[in-house]
Coordinates of C-alpha atoms and ligand atoms in Angstrom, one line a residue:
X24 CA 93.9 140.7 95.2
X25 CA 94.2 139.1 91.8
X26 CA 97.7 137.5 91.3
X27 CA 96.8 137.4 87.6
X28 CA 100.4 138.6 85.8
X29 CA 102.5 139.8 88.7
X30 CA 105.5 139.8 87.1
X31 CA 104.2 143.4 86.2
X32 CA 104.1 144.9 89.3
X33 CA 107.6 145.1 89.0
X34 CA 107.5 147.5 85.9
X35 CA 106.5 150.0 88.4
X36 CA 109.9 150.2 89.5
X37 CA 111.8 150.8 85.7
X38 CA 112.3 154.0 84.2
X39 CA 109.6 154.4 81.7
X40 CA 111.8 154.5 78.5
X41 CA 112.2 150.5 79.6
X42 CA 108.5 150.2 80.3
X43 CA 107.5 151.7 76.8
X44 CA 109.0 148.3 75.6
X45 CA 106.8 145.8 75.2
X46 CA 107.2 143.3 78.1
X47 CA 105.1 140.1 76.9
X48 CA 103.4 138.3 80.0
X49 CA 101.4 135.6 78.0
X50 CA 103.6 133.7 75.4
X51 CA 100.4 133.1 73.0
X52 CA 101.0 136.2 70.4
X53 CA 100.7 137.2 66.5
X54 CA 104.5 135.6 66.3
X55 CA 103.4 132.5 68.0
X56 CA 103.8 129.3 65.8
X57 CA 100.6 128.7 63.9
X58 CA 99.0 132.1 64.9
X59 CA 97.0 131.8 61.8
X60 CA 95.2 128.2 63.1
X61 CA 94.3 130.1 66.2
X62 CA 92.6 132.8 64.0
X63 CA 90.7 130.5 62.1
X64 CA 89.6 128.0 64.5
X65 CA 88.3 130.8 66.8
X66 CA 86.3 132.2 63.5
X67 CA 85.2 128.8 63.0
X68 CA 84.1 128.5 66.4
X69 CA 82.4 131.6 66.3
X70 CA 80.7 131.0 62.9
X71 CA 78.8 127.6 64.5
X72 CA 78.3 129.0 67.3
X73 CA 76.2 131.7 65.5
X74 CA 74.6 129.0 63.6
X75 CA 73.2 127.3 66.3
X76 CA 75.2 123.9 66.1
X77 CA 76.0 124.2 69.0
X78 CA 73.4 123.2 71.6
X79 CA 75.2 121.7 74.5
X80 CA 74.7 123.4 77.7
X81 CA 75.2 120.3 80.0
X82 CA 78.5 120.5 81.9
X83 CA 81.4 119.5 79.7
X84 CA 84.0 117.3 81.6
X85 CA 87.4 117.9 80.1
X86 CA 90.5 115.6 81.2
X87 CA 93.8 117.5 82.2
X88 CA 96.9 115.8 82.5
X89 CA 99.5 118.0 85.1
X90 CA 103.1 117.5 83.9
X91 CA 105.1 118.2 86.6
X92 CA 108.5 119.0 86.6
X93 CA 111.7 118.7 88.4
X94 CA 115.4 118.8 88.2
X95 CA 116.7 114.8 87.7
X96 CA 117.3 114.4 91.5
X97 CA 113.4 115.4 92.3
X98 CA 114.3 119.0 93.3
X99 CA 112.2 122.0 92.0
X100 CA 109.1 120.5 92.6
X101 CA 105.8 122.5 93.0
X102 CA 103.8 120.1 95.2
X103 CA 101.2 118.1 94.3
X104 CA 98.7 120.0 97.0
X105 CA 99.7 123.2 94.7
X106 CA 98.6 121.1 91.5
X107 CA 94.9 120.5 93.6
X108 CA 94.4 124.3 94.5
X109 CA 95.1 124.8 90.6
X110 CA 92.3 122.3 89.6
X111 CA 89.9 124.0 92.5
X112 CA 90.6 127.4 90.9
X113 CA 90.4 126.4 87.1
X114 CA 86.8 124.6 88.1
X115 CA 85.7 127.5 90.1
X116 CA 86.6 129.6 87.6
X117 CA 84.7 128.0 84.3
X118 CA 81.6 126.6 86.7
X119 CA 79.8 128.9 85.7
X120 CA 80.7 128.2 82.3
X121 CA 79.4 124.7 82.6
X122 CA 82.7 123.6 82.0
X123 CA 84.6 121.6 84.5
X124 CA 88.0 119.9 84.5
X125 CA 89.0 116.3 86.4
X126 CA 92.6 114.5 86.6
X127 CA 92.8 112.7 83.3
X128 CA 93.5 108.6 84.7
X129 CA 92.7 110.2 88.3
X130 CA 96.4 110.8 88.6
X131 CA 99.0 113.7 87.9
X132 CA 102.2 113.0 86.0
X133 CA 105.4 113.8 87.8
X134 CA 108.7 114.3 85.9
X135 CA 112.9 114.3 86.7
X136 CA 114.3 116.1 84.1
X137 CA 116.7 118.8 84.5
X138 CA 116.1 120.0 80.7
X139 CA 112.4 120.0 80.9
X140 CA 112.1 121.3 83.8
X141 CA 114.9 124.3 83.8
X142 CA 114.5 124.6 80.0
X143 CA 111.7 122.9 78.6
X144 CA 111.7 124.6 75.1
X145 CA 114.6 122.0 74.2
X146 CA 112.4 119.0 75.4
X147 CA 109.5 119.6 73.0
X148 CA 110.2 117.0 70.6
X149 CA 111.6 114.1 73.6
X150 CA 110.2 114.5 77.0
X151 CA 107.3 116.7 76.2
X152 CA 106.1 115.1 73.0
X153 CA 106.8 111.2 74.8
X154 CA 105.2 112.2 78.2
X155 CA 101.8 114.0 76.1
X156 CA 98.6 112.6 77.1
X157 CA 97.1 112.1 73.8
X158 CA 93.2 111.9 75.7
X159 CA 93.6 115.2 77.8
X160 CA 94.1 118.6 78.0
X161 CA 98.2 118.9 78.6
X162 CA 99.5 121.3 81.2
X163 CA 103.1 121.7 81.5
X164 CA 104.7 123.0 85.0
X165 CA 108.3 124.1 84.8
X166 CA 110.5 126.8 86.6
X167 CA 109.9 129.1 84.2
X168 CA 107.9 129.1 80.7
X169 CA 110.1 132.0 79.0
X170 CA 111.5 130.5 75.5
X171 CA 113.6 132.2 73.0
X172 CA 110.2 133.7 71.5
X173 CA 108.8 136.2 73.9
X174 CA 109.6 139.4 71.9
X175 CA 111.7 141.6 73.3
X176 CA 113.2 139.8 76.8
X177 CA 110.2 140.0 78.6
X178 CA 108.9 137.5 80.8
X179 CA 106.8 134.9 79.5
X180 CA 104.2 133.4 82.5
X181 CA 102.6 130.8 80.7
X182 CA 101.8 129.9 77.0
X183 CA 99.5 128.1 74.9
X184 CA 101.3 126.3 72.1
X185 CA 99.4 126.1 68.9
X186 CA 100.6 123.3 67.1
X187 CA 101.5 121.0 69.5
X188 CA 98.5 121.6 71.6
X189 CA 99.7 121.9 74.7
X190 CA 100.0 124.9 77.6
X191 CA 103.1 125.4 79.6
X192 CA 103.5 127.4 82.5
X193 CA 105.5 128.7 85.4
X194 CA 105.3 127.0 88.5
X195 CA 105.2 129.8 90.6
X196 CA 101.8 130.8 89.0
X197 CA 99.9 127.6 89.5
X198 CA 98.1 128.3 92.5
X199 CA 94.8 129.5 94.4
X200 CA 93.4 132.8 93.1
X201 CA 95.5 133.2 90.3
X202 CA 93.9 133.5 86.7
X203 CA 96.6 132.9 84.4
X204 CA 95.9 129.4 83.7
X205 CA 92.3 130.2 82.9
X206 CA 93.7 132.5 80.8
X207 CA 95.9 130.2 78.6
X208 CA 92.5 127.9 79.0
X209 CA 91.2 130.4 76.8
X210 CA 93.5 130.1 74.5
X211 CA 93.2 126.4 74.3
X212 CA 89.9 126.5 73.6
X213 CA 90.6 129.1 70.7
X214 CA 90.1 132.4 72.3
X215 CA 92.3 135.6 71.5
X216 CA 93.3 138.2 74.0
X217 CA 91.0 141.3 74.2
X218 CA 93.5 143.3 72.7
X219 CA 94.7 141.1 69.9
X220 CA 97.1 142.8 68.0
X221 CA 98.2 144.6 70.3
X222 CA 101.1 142.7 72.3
X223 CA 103.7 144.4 70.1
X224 CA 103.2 147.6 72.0
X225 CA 100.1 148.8 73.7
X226 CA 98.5 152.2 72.9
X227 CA 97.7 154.2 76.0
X228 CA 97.9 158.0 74.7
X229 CA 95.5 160.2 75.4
X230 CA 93.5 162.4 73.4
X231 CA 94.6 161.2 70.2
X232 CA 93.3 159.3 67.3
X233 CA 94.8 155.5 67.8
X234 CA 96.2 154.0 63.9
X235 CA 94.1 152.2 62.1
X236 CA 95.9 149.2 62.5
X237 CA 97.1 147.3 65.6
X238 CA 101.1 147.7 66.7
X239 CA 101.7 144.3 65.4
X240 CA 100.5 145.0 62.2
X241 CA 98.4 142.5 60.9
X242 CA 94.6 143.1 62.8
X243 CA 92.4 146.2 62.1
X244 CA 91.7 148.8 65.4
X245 CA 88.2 147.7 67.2
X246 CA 86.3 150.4 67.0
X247 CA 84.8 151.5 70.2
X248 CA 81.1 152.2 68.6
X249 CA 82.0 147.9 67.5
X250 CA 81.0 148.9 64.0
X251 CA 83.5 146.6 63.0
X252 CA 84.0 143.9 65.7
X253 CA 83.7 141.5 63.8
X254 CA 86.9 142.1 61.5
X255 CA 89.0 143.6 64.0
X256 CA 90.9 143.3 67.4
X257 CA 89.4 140.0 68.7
X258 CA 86.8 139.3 66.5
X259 CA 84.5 139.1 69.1
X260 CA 81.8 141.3 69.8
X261 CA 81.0 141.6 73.2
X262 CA 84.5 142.2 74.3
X263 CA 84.6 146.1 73.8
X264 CA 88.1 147.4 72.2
X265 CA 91.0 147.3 74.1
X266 CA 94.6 148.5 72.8
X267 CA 96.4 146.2 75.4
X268 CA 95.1 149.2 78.1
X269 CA 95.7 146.8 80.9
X270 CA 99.9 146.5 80.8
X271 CA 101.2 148.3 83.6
X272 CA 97.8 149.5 84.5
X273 CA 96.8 149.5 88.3
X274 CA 93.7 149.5 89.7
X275 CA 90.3 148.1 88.0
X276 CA 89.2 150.8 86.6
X277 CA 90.9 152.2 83.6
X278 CA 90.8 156.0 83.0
X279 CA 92.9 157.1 80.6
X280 CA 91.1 159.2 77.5
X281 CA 92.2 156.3 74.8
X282 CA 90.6 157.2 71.6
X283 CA 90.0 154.8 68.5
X284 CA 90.5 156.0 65.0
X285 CA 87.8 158.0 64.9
X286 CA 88.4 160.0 68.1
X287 CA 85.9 158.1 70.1
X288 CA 87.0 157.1 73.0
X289 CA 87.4 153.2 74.6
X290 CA 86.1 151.6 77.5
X291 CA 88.1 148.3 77.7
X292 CA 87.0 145.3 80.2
X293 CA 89.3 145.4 82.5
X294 CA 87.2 142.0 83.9
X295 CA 87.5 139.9 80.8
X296 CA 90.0 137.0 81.6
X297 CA 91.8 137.9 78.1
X298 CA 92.6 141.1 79.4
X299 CA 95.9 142.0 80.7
X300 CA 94.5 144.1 83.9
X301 CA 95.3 142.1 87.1
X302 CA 94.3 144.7 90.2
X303 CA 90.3 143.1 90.0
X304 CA 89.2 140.7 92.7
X305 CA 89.5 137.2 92.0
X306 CA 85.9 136.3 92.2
X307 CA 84.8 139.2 89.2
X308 CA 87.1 138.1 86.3
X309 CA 84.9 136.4 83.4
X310 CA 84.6 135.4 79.8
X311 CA 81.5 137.1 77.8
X312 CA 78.8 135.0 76.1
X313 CA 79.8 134.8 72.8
X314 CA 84.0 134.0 74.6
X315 CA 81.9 130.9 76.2
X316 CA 80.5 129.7 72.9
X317 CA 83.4 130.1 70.8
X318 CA 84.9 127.9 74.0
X319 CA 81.9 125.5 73.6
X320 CA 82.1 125.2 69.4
X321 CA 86.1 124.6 69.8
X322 CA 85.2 121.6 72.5
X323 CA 82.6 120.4 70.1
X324 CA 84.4 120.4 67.3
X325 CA 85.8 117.3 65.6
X326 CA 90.1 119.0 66.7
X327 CA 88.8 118.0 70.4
X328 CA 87.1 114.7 69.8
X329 CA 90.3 113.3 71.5
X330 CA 89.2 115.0 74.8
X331 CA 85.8 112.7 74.2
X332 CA 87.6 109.1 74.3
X333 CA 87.9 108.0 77.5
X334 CA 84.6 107.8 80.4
X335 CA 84.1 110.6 82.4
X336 CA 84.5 109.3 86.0
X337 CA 81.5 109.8 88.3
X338 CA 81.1 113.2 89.7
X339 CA 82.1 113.2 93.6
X340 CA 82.0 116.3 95.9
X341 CA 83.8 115.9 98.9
X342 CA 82.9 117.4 102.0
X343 CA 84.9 115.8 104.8
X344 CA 88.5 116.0 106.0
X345 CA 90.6 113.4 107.3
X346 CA 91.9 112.3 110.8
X347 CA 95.6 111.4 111.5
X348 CA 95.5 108.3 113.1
X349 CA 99.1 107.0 113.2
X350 CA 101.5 107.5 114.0
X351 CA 99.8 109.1 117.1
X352 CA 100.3 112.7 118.2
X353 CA 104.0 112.9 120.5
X354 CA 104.5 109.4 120.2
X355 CA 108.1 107.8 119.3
X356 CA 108.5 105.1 116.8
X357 CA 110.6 102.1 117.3
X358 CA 112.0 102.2 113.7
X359 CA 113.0 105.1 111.6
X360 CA 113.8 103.5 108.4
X361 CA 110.3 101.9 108.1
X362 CA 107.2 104.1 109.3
X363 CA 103.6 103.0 108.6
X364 CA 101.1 105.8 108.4
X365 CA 97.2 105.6 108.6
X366 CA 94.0 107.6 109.0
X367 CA 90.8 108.2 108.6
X368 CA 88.9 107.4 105.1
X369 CA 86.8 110.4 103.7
X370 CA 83.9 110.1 101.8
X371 CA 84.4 110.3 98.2
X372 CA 87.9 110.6 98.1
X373 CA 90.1 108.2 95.8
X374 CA 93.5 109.3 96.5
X375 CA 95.2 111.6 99.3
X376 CA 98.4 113.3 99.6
X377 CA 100.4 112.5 102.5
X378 CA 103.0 115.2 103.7
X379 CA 105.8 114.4 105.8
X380 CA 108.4 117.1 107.3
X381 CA 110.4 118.5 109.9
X382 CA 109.0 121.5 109.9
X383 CA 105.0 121.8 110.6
X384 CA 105.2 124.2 107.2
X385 CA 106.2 121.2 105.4
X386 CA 108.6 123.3 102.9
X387 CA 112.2 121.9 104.6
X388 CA 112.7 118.6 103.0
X389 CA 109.2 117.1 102.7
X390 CA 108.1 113.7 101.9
X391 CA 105.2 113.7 99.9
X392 CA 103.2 110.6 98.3
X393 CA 100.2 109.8 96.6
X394 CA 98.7 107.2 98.1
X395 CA 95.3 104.9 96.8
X396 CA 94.0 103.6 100.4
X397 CA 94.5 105.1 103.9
X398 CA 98.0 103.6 105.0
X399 CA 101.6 103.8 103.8
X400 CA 105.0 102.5 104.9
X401 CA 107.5 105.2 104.4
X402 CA 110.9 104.3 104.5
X403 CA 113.4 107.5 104.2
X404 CA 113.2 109.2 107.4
X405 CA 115.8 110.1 109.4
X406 CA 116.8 108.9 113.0
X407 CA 115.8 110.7 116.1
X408 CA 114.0 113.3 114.8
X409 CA 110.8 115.2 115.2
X410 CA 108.3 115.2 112.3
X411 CA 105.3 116.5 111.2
X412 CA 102.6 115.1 109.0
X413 CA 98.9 115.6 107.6
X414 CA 97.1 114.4 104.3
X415 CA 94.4 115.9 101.8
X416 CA 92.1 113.8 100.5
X417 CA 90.7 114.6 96.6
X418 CA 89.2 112.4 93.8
X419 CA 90.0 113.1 89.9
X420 CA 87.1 115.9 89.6
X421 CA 87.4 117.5 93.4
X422 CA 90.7 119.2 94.8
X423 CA 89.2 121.8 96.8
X424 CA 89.8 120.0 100.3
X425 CA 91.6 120.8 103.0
X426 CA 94.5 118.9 105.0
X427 CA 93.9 116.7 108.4
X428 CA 95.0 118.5 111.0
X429 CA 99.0 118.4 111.6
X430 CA 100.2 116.0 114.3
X431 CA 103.8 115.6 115.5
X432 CA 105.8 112.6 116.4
X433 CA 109.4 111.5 116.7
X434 CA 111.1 108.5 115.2
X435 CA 113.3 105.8 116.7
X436 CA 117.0 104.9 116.5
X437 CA 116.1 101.3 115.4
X438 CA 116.4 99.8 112.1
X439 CA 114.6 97.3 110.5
X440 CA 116.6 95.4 108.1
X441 CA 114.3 95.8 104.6
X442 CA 116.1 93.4 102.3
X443 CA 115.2 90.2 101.7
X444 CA 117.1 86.9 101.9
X445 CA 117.8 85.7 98.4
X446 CA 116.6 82.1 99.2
X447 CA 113.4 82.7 100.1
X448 CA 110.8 82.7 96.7
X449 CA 107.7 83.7 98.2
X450 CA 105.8 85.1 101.6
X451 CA 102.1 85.3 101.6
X452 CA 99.6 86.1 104.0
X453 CA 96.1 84.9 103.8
X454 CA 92.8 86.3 104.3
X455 CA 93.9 89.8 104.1
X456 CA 92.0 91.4 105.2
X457 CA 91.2 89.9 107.9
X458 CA 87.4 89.9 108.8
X459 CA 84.8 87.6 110.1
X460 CA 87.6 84.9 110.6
X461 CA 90.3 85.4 113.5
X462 CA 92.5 82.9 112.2
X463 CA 95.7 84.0 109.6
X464 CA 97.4 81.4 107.2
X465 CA 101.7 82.0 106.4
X466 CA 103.0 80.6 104.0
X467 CA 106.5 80.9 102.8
X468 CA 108.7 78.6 100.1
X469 CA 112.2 78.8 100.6
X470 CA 115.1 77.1 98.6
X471 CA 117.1 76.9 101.8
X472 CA 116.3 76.1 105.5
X473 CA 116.7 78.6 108.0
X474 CA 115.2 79.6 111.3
X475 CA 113.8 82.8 111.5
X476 CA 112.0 85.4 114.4
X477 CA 108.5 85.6 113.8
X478 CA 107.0 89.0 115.1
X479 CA 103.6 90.5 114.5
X480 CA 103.7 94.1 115.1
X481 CA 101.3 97.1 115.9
X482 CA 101.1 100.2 113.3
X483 CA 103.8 102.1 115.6
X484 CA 106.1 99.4 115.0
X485 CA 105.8 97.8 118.7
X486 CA 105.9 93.9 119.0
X487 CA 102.0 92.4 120.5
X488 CA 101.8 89.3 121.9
X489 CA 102.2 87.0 118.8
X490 CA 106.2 86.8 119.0
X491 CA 107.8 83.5 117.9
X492 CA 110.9 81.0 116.8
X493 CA 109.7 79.8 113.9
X494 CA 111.3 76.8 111.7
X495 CA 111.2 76.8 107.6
X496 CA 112.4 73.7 105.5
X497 CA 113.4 73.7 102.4
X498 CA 109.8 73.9 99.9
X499 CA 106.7 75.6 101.1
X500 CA 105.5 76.1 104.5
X501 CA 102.4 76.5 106.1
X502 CA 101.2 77.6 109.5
X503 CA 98.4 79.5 110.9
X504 CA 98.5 82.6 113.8
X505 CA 95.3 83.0 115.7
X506 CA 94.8 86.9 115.9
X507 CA 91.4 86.9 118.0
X508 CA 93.0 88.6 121.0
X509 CA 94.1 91.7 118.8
X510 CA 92.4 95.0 117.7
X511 CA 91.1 96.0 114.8
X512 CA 94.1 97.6 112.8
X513 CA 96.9 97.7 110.5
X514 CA 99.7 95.1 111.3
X515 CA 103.0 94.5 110.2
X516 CA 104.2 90.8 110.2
X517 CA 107.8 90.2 110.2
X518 CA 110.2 87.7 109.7
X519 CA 114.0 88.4 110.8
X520 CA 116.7 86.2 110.0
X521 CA 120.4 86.3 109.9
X522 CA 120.0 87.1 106.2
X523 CA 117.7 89.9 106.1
X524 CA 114.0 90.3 107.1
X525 CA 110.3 89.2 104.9
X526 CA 107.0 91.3 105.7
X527 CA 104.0 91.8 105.5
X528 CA 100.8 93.9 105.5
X529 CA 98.6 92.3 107.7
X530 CA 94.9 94.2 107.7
X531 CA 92.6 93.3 110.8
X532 CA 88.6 94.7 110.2
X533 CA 86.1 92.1 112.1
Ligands
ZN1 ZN1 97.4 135.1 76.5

């Protein structure tokens, strides 16, 4: 089942005098700011591509930058494991296009904005023009991508903004098996719908002759022979015509006895990713040849040399999953207010998204973090409570990975004072890691003297043998702790005084 333009399975339940009005699912139209650019870059496109210039057929690397949005206090938020399955799809999608996406900087950008994210149209010229990465692709995620401009109150999925270069969509549409992004991808890259001209009103009767010029006016009727495919409908000429035949439409195969202008009748594609039909499976929507090279001329071409600046990061499948490792399945933590988490590496990855929740669906109140390496300390759970957690590995090219497995565990009633007394300038740990030595040097300068409790503890928060009084004058201090009798691992050292408590990350990897 392809998801591609749900909102219109719910035509089927309006009378049809309200489905005869044009409900507009993509925001990219003849009304569209700067339709005309679009027209003429695409007949650029296809004029060099038809020359020959074009010769590249290595894989293109384009950076995307993810602008994700939520309401000021974080809520709203599609999830950044949503915002991986989105990059699997798009690169599944256009591999066979030799065209493959990667996280622009490795990283996706998250932002707290009520107006952006409930109403972005009024952001374009703050949050949305500040926050644009001037080196990528830009996708916009908001709760919904309508704007004052989608013709008629219909309901606008996602859009491709022409002058400012950028595509916004609806979160609920970014997500596995879903082909409106590639669609507005399209767009980007200079491409028309099928049925250009046609988004005013489509033209589904039968048996007889369709005008000779689209519903919104301004593009010539494709012929269906494609005598003159060149001039009208999309310009292109190994997308047959279609007269926006897909609205409404279920199944994937159209029927209907649609004639052109000179009573022949059309066989529209109801494949083509510029189409509008969405009952074909996922894996059989495409673009046609001459779609891919007026793709491959617009990427070429000097508009998108800013796509070109930075270095394409090295190309890294990953294959593995990871392994929770702490804290360990049904175990209770000491602490609630200070949990450290680990697991396993996985080859290739760079970056892995740790989930947190109550719930072992993760869609309660979940914590959820980026993190670089293969630990963090999280610090706002709550007291006596069961959680849940797993993390998904990926790298700035690769998102289509899978979770660790889930495991369970329950946190403490204790709390672990986290501020730090004001006196106290620095507290360093050295080697860290620690690796062929066994032997770790403290030091700590402190503009005051004070006596403080010196534990080391284990990745669950538990104290281990190294557990002291220790004494700090005034100025820097030095001492050493001889860790030979621990594991390998992830510590915590802690100092606890009357004023607050120091720590830090100790690593242990003979
Ligand atoms: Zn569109």
């Amino acid at each position: 089942m392809r998801y591609l333009f749900t909102c219109l399975l719910l035509l089927g339940l309006l009378p049809l005098s309200v489905q005869a009005q044009a409900i507009h699912t993509c925001g990219t139209t003849p009304w569209s700011e700067g339709f005309e650019l679009q027209k003429d870059r695409l007949l650029h496109n296809l004029r060099q591509a038809a020359s020959g210039t074009v010769v590249a057929r290595n894989t293109t690397y384009v950076p995307v930058k993810f602008h994700v949005g939520a309401r000021n206090d974080g809520s709203g938020r599609l999830s950044a494991t949503r915002v991986l399955d989105q990059l699997c799809e798009l690169n599944e999608d256009f591999a066979s296009l030799d065209i493959q996406f990667f996280l622009a900087d490795g990283s996706i950008n998250f932002i707290n904005n009520t107006t952006f994210y409930e109403n972005h149209i009024n952001t374009q010229n703050s949050v949305m023009t500040a926050q644009r990465d001037s080196r990528a692709m830009n996708v916009y995620i908001v709760e919904s991508a309508n704007t004052d401009n989608n013709g008629g109150g219909g309901i606008t999925l996602a859009y491709y903004n022409i002058p400012r270069d950028w595509i916004v969509i609806t979160k609920t549409y970014v997500r596995r098996n879903d082909a409106t992004l590639s669609h507005e991808v399209g767009h980007f890259f200079s491409l028309l719908h099928t049925f250009n001209g046609w988004e005013c009103e489509s033209y589904n009767t039968q048996g007889v002759n369709a005008p000779v010029t689209s519903s919104c006016g301004q593009v010539p009727t494709e012929r269906a022979s494609g005598s003159n495919c060149a001039t009208a409908g999309d310009f292109i000429c190994d997308t047959p015509a279609d007269y926006n035949n897909g609205i409404g439409w279920n199944g994937c195969n159209f029927t209907l006895n649609v004639l052109d202008p000179v009573g022949e009748q059309i066989n529209p594609d109801e494949r083509n990713y510029l189409s509008y039909f969405l009952d074909c499976p996922d894996e059989e929507y495409f673009f046609s040849d001459q779609q891919i090279s007026a793709m491959q001329a617009d990427y070429n071409s000097n508009r998108r040399n800013y796509l070109r600046l930075d270095p394409v990061p090295d190309y890294v499948e990953i294959t593995g999953t990871s392994t929770n490792i702490s804290p360990e399945q049904g175990t209770t933590t000491d602490a609630y207010n200070y949990v450290v988490f680990e697991w396993e590496a996985v080859a290739g990855a760079t970056s892995y998204i740790l989930e947190i929740d109550r719930i072992s669906s993760f869609s309660l109140d979940p914590v959820r973090v980026i993190v670089s390496g293969t630990s963090a300390e999280i610090e706002d759970l709550q007291a006596d409570r069961n959680y849940f957690w797993r993390v998904r590995p990926f790298n700035a090219h690769f998102a289509c990975t899978t979770s660790s497995s889930i495991t369970n565990f329950r946190t403490g009633e204790d709390v672990v004072s986290t501020s730090t007394p004001n006196y106290v300038e620095s507290f360093t740990v050295a080697p860290n890691p620690v690796q062929s030595q066994s032997e770790l040097q403290v030091f700590l300068n402190t503009e005051q003297a004070f006596t403080g409790q010196l534990d080391l503890l284990d990745i669950n928060g538990r104290p281990t043998a190294i557990r002291q009084q220790q004494q700090f004058a005034v100025g820097q201090s030095q001492f050493t702790l001889n860790l030979s009798d621990l594991p390998n691992g992830i510590y915590l050292l802690r100092v606890q005084s009357a004023d607050g408590v120091l720590t830090q990350k100790v690593i242990l990897a003979r």
